[in-house]
Amino acid sequence: MKTNRKDFIKSAALIGLGGLSMGLEAKTLFHNEAVSNSVAPNSIQQNSVAPGMGKFDLPLLGYPYNALEPYIDAKTMEIHHTKHHQAYINKLNEALEKEPTLKTMELEQILKNLALQPDSVRIALRNHGGGHWNHSFFWPLLKTNTAMGARFTKLVNDSFGSAEVFKKDFEKAAMAVFGSGWAWVILQNDKLKIVSTANQDNPLMDASVNPEYKGKPILGIDVWEHAYYLKYQNKRVDYVGAFWNVLNWDQVELNCKS
Ligand code: MN
């Protein structure tokens, strides 16, 4: 996870050569253009999205592992980040080694076009590319003591009638995921919609379970047991309830921007 000086210089040089568009694309992938105070400088984050750089690196969290206590414990965050997320990245990089032409593609483009990818790596891209994208999207969504912003509030009222109904529906969707997966809020035709996906699928993917589930991800919750088991064991309902205390509404608001 450490970015050493050499890598930093390499990243900086590539950014310089690659021009501005790469930086903008990278920021778009993460929907986090204005959270540079909560994540590392974008130049260090480049390898986490890495179009054309050959491999993906683990993005920094931008906050300490204990920052979400007591709702999400430090040990869970550390293992989730350094072991689970890293494992998706390692396996994604292995897949790219088999199909080097993919190294020039943005991860988001790969996931949106899974059907076009070579048979030899399609499942790996779906599972591990999805795993990398989903966790990279998830970490900036976690922060304590933020409040729902104006843009999201309006969308919620237009789409669900009230924040109370929205929260209840989202919790229900997170509870209804059978086995491992994610519940999401997506933007679809200017309305918010709550959907869920299995494993590491996400609403970007052409291979996702249902075309009605496709849209722009606004927020998501990881309901794999690895996200909560150390603290909550089998009580997913408590983890889902606690999620509202660590949801970074500032990031949600940014994600609502077109
Ligand atoms: Mn996870």
mmCIF file of C-alpha atoms in Angstrom, residues 31-134:
data_model
loop_
_atom_site.group_PDB
_atom_site.id
_atom_site.type_symbol
_atom_site.label_atom_id
_atom_site.label_comp_id
_atom_site.label_asym_id
_atom_site.label_seq_id
_atom_site.Cartn_x
_atom_site.Cartn_y
_atom_site.Cartn_z
ATOM 1 C CA HIS A 31 -16.394 10.307 -8.033
ATOM 2 C CA ASN A 32 -14.237 11.982 -5.431
ATOM 3 C CA GLU A 33 -12.928 15.062 -7.112
ATOM 4 C CA ALA A 34 -13.370 17.263 -4.083
ATOM 5 C CA VAL A 35 -12.265 14.974 -1.301
ATOM 6 C CA SER A 36 -8.559 15.532 -1.676
ATOM 7 C CA ASN A 37 -8.521 16.507 1.973
ATOM 8 C CA SER A 38 -9.777 13.070 2.963
ATOM 9 C CA VAL A 39 -7.761 10.991 0.519
ATOM 10 C CA ALA A 40 -4.200 11.202 -0.628
ATOM 11 C CA PRO A 41 -3.223 13.646 -3.334
ATOM 12 C CA ASN A 42 -4.499 12.509 -6.686
ATOM 13 C CA SER A 43 -0.975 12.010 -7.987
ATOM 14 C CA ILE A 44 -0.476 9.250 -5.442
ATOM 15 C CA GLN A 45 -3.876 7.779 -6.160
ATOM 16 C CA GLN A 46 -3.191 7.423 -9.874
ATOM 17 C CA ASN A 47 -2.038 3.844 -9.743
ATOM 18 C CA SER A 48 -5.262 2.808 -8.102
ATOM 19 C CA VAL A 49 -7.078 3.555 -11.319
ATOM 20 C CA ALA A 50 -4.013 3.268 -13.488
ATOM 21 C CA PRO A 51 -5.061 3.421 -17.097
ATOM 22 C CA GLY A 52 -1.943 2.634 -19.036
ATOM 23 C CA MET A 53 0.266 2.111 -16.030
ATOM 24 C CA GLY A 54 0.321 -1.640 -16.173
ATOM 25 C CA LYS A 55 -1.038 -2.452 -12.779
ATOM 26 C CA PHE A 56 -3.372 -1.295 -10.065
ATOM 27 C CA ASP A 57 -2.288 -0.314 -6.561
ATOM 28 C CA LEU A 58 -4.204 -0.242 -3.309
ATOM 29 C CA PRO A 59 -5.611 3.258 -2.793
ATOM 30 C CA LEU A 60 -4.983 4.892 0.559
ATOM 31 C CA LEU A 61 -7.979 5.165 2.842
ATOM 32 C CA GLY A 62 -7.243 8.771 3.721
ATOM 33 C CA TYR A 63 -8.199 8.190 7.374
ATOM 34 C CA PRO A 64 -6.958 5.954 10.163
ATOM 35 C CA TYR A 65 -8.402 2.486 10.614
ATOM 36 C CA ASN A 66 -10.010 3.531 13.903
ATOM 37 C CA ALA A 67 -11.713 6.603 12.424
ATOM 38 C CA LEU A 68 -15.094 4.864 12.207
ATOM 39 C CA GLU A 69 -15.155 3.448 15.746
ATOM 40 C CA PRO A 70 -17.344 2.344 17.375
ATOM 41 C CA TYR A 71 -19.548 1.694 14.338
ATOM 42 C CA ILE A 72 -16.920 -0.077 12.262
ATOM 43 C CA ASP A 73 -13.962 -1.333 14.261
ATOM 44 C CA ALA A 74 -10.328 -0.698 13.394
ATOM 45 C CA LYS A 75 -9.442 -4.377 12.997
ATOM 46 C CA THR A 76 -12.213 -4.919 10.468
ATOM 47 C CA MET A 77 -11.126 -1.843 8.519
ATOM 48 C CA GLU A 78 -7.489 -2.918 8.484
ATOM 49 C CA ILE A 79 -8.188 -6.459 7.328
ATOM 50 C CA HIS A 80 -10.819 -5.312 4.858
ATOM 51 C CA HIS A 81 -8.437 -2.798 3.302
ATOM 52 C CA THR A 82 -5.042 -4.526 3.452
ATOM 53 C CA LYS A 83 -6.170 -8.117 2.912
ATOM 54 C CA HIS A 84 -9.505 -8.253 1.108
ATOM 55 C CA HIS A 85 -9.149 -5.210 -1.122
ATOM 56 C CA GLN A 86 -5.485 -5.992 -1.788
ATOM 57 C CA ALA A 87 -6.413 -9.532 -2.829
ATOM 58 C CA TYR A 88 -8.855 -8.241 -5.451
ATOM 59 C CA ILE A 89 -6.137 -5.972 -6.796
ATOM 60 C CA ASN A 90 -3.561 -8.759 -6.921
ATOM 61 C CA LYS A 91 -5.893 -11.013 -8.861
ATOM 62 C CA LEU A 92 -6.979 -8.198 -11.160
ATOM 63 C CA ASN A 93 -3.308 -7.506 -11.926
ATOM 64 C CA GLU A 94 -2.736 -11.195 -12.624
ATOM 65 C CA ALA A 95 -5.580 -11.100 -15.142
ATOM 66 C CA LEU A 96 -4.092 -8.035 -16.838
ATOM 67 C CA GLU A 97 -0.770 -9.858 -17.195
ATOM 68 C CA LYS A 98 -2.589 -12.477 -19.266
ATOM 69 C CA GLU A 99 -4.163 -9.843 -21.515
ATOM 70 C CA PRO A 100 -1.708 -6.923 -21.604
ATOM 71 C CA THR A 101 -3.785 -4.942 -24.097
ATOM 72 C CA LEU A 102 -6.289 -4.322 -21.285
ATOM 73 C CA LYS A 103 -3.644 -2.403 -19.372
ATOM 74 C CA THR A 104 -4.423 0.700 -21.360
ATOM 75 C CA MET A 105 -8.127 0.637 -20.448
ATOM 76 C CA GLU A 106 -9.732 2.378 -17.531
ATOM 77 C CA LEU A 107 -11.253 -0.030 -15.058
ATOM 78 C CA GLU A 108 -14.675 1.540 -15.466
ATOM 79 C CA GLN A 109 -14.553 0.942 -19.224
ATOM 80 C CA ILE A 110 -13.560 -2.683 -18.695
ATOM 81 C CA LEU A 111 -16.481 -3.242 -16.326
ATOM 82 C CA LYS A 112 -18.971 -1.538 -18.620
ATOM 83 C CA ASN A 113 -17.847 -3.789 -21.454
ATOM 84 C CA LEU A 114 -17.299 -7.157 -19.824
ATOM 85 C CA ALA A 115 -19.021 -8.985 -22.642
ATOM 86 C CA LEU A 116 -16.327 -7.761 -25.028
ATOM 87 C CA GLN A 117 -13.436 -8.965 -22.877
ATOM 88 C CA PRO A 118 -11.473 -12.139 -23.637
ATOM 89 C CA ASP A 119 -12.954 -15.394 -22.293
ATOM 90 C CA SER A 120 -9.659 -16.120 -20.549
ATOM 91 C CA VAL A 121 -10.072 -13.255 -18.107
ATOM 92 C CA ARG A 122 -13.730 -12.187 -18.185
ATOM 93 C CA ILE A 123 -14.679 -13.825 -14.890
ATOM 94 C CA ALA A 124 -11.551 -12.531 -13.177
ATOM 95 C CA LEU A 125 -12.277 -9.012 -14.425
ATOM 96 C CA ARG A 126 -15.849 -9.259 -13.186
ATOM 97 C CA ASN A 127 -14.948 -10.580 -9.735
ATOM 98 C CA HIS A 128 -11.647 -8.869 -9.022
ATOM 99 C CA GLY A 129 -12.053 -5.796 -11.191
ATOM 100 C CA GLY A 130 -15.474 -5.396 -9.608
ATOM 101 C CA GLY A 131 -13.961 -5.945 -6.173
ATOM 102 C CA HIS A 132 -11.341 -3.263 -6.758
ATOM 103 C CA TRP A 133 -13.811 -0.738 -8.148
ATOM 104 C CA ASN A 134 -16.408 -1.353 -5.449
#
